PDB file of C-alpha atoms in Angstrom:
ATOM      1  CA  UNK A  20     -13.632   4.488  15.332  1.00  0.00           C
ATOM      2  CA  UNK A  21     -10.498   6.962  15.399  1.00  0.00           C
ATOM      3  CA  UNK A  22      -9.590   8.319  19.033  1.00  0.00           C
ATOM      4  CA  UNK A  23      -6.830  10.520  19.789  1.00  0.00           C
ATOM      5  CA  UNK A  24      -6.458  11.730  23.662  1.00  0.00           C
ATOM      6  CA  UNK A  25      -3.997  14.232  25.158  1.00  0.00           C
ATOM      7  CA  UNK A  26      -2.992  17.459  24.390  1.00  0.00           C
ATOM      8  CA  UNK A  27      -5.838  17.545  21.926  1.00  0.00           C
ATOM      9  CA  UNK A  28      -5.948  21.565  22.233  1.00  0.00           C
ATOM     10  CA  UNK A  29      -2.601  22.010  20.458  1.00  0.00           C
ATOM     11  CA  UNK A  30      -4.002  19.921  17.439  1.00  0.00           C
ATOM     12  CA  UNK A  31      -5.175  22.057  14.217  1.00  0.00           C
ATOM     13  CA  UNK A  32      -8.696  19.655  13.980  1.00  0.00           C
ATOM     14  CA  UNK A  33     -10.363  20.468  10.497  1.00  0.00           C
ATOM     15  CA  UNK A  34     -13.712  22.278  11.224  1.00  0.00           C
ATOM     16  CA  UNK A  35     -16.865  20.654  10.413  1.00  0.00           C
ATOM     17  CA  UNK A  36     -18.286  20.911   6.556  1.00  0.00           C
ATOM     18  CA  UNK A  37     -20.290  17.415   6.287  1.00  0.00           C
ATOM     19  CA  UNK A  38     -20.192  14.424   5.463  1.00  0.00           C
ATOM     20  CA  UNK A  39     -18.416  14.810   1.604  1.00  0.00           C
ATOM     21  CA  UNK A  40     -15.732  14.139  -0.431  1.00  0.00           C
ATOM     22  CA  UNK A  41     -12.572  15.586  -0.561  1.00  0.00           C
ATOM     23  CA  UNK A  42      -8.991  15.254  -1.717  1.00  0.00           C
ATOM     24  CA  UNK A  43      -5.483  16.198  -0.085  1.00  0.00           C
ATOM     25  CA  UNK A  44      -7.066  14.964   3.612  1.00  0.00           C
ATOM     26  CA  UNK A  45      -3.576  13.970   4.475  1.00  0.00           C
ATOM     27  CA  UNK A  46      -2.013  17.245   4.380  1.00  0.00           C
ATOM     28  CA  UNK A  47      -3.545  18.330   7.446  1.00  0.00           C
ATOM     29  CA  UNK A  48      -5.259  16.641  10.531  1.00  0.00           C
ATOM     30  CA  UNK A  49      -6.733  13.287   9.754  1.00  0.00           C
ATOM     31  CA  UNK A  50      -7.573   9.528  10.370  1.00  0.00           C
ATOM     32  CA  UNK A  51      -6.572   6.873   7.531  1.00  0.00           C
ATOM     33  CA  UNK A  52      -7.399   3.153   6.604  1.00  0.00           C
ATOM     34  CA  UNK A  53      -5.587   1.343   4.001  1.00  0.00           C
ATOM     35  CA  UNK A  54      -7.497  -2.266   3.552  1.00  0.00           C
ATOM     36  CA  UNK A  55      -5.901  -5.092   1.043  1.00  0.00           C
ATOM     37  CA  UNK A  56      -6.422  -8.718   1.166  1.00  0.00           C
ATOM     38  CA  UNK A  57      -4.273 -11.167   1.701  1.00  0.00           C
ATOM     39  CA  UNK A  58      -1.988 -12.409  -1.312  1.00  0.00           C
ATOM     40  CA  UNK A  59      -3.361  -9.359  -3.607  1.00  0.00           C
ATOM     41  CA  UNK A  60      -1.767  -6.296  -4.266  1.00  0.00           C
ATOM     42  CA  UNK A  61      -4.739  -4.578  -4.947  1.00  0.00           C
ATOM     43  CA  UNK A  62      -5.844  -1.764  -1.781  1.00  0.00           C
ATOM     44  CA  UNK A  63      -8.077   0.479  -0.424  1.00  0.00           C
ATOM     45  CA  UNK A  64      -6.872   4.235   1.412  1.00  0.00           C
ATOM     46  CA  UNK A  65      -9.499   5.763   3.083  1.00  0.00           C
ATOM     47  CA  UNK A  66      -9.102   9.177   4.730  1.00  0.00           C
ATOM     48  CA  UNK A  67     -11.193  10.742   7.297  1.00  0.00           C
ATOM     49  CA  UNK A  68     -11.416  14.298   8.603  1.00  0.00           C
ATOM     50  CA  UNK A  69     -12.732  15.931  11.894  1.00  0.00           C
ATOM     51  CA  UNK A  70     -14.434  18.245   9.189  1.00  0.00           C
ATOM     52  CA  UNK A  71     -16.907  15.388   8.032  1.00  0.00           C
ATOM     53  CA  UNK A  72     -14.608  14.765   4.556  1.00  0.00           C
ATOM     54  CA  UNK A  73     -13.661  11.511   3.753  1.00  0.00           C
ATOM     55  CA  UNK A  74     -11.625  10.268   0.439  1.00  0.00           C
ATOM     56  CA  UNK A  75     -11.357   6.348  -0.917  1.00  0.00           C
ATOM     57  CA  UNK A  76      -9.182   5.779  -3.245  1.00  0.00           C
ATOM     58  CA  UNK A  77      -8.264   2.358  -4.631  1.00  0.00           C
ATOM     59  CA  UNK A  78      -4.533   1.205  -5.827  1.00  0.00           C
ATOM     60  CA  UNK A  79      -3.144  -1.452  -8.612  1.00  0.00           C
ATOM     61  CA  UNK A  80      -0.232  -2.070  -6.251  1.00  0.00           C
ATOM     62  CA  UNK A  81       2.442  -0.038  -4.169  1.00  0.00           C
ATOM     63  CA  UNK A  82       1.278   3.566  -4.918  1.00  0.00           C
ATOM     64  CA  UNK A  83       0.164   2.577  -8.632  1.00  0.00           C
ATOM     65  CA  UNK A  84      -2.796   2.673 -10.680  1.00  0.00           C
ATOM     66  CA  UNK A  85      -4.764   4.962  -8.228  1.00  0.00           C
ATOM     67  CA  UNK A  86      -8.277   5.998  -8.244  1.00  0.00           C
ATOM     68  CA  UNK A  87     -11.212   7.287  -6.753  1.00  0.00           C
ATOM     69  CA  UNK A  88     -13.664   4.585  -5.267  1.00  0.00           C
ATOM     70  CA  UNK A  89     -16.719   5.405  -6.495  1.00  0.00           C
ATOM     71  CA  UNK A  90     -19.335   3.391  -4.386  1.00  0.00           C
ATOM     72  CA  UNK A  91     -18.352   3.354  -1.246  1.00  0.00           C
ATOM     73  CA  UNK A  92     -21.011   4.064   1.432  1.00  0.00           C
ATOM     74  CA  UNK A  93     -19.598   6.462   4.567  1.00  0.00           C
ATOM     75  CA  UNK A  94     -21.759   7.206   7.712  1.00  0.00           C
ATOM     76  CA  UNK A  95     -20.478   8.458  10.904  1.00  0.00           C
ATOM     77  CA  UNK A  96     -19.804  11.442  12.961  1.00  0.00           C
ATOM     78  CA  UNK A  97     -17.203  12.788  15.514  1.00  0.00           C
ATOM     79  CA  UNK A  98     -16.993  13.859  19.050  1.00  0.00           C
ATOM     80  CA  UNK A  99     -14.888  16.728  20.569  1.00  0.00           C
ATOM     81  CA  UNK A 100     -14.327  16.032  23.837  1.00  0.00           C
ATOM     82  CA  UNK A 101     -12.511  16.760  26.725  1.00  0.00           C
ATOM     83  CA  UNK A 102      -9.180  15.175  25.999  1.00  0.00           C
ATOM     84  CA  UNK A 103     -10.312  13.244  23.510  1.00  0.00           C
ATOM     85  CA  UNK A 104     -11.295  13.234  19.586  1.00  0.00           C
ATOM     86  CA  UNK A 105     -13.318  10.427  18.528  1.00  0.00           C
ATOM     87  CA  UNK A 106     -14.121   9.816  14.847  1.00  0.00           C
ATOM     88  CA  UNK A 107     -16.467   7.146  14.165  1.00  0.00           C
ATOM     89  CA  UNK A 108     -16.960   5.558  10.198  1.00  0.00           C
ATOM     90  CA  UNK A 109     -18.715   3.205   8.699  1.00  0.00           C
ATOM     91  CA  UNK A 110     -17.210   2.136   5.497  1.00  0.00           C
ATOM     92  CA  UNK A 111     -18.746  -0.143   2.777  1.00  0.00           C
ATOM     93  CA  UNK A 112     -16.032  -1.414   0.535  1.00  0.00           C
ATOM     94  CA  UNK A 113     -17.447  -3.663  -1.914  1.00  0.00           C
ATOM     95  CA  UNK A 114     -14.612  -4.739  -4.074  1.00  0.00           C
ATOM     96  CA  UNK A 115     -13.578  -6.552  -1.251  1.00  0.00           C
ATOM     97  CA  UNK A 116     -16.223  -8.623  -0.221  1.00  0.00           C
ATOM     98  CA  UNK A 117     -15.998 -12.352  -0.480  1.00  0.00           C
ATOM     99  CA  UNK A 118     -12.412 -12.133   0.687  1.00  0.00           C
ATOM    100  CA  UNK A 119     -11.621 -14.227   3.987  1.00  0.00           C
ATOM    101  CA  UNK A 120      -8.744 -12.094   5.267  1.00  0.00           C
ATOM    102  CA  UNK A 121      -7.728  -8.333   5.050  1.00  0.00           C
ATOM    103  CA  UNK A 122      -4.314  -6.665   5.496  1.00  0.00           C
ATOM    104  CA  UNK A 123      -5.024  -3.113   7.282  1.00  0.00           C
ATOM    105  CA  UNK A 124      -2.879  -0.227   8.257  1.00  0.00           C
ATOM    106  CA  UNK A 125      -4.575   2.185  10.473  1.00  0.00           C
ATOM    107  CA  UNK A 126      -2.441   5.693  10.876  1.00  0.00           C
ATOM    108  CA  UNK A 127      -3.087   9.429  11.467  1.00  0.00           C
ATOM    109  CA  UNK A 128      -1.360  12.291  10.300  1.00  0.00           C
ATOM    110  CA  UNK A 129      -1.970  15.267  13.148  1.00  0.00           C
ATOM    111  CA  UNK A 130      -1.111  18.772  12.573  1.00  0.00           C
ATOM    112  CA  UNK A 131      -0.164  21.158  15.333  1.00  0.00           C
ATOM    113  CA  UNK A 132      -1.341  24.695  16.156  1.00  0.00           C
ATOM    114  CA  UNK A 133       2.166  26.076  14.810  1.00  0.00           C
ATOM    115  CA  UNK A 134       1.878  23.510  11.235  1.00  0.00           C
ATOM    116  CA  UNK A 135       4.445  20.346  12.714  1.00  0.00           C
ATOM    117  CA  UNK A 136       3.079  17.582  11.583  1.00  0.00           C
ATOM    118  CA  UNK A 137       3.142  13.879  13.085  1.00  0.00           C
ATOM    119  CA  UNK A 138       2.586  10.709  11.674  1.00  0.00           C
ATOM    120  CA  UNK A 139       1.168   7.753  13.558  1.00  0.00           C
ATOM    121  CA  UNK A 140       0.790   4.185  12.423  1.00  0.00           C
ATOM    122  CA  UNK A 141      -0.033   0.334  13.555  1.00  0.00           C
ATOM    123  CA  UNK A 142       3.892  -0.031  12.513  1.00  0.00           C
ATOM    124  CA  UNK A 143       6.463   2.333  10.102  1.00  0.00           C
ATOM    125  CA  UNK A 144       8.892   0.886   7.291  1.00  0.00           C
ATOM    126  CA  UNK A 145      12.534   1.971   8.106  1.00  0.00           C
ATOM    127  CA  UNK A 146      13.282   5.597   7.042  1.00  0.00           C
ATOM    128  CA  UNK A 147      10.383   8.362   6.091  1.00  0.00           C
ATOM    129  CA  UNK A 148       6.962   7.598   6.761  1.00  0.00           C
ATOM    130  CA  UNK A 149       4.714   5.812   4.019  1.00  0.00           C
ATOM    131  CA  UNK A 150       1.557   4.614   5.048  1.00  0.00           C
ATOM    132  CA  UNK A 151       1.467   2.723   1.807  1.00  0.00           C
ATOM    133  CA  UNK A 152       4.656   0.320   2.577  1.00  0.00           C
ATOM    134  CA  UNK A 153       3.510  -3.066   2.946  1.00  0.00           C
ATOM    135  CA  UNK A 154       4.967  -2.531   6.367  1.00  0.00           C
ATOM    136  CA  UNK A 155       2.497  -0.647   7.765  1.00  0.00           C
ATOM    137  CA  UNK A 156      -0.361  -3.296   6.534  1.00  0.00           C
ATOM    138  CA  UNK A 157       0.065  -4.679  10.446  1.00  0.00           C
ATOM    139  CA  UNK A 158      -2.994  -6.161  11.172  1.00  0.00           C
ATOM    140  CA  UNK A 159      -4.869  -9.327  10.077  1.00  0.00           C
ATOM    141  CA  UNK A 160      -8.666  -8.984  10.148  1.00  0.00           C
ATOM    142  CA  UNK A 161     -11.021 -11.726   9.398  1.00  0.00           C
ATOM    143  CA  UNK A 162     -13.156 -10.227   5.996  1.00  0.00           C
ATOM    144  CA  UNK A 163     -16.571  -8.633   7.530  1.00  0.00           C
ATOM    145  CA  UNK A 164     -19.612 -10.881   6.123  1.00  0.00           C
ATOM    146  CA  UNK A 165     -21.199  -9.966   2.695  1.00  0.00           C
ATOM    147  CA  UNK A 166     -24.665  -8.461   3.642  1.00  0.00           C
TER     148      UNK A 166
END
């Protein structure tokens, strides 16, 4: 689950059009998830919007070899609240079951009323952001059990 709080009024949110795929998420307003395991440079970007699109792509390495990810399973919703935008996911990713560890990043890219947009991340690499720099692959997660 995504939540941003504050000044949520000034952010350009994507308006609801289901739960579908859809390329270019990141140019606007939304939540992302890049999942790798440890000690392969193999990973997962998911993107999710406030509109109900979602993207999966999978990588060879640093921004090579990229491609759609076919079966992957997303459920979820959102919530506009006061102060507050919640998205909730569920993501099946089953390339990457059986692994015992995961590198994730977890950023946002959020768009303003007059088009500036922010980036937001776990952690940035020195200079531009890149949600795809090793750097930004912050957290350690224990795999989720096969089911």
């Amino acid at each position: 689950e995504y939540r941003a709080s504050g000044a949520i009024d000034r952010v350009r949110w994507p308006d609801w059009r289901g739960v579908e795929p859809a390329d270019r998420l990141w140019e606007h307003s939304c939540f992302e998830a890049f999942v790798g395991t440890i000690g392969d440079r193999r990973y997962a970007e998911l993107n999710f919007a406030t509109s109900g699109q979602w993207a999966a792509y999978c990588f060879t390495a640093y921004r090579q070899g990229m491609k759609p990810i076919d079966n992957v399973l997303v459920g979820g919703g959102k919530t506009l609240g006061e102060g507050e935008v919640r998205v909730r996911r569920t993501v099946d990713l089953p390339d990457w079951a059986g692994a015992q560890e995961w590198r994730v990043g977890l950023s946002a890219v959020i768009e303003t009323l007059d088009g500036e947009i922010s980036y937001w991340a776990l952690a940035h690499p020195e200079g531009r952001p890149d949600f795809h720099d090793e750097v930004c692959f912050a957290a350690r997660l224990a795999a989720p059990d096969a089911a």
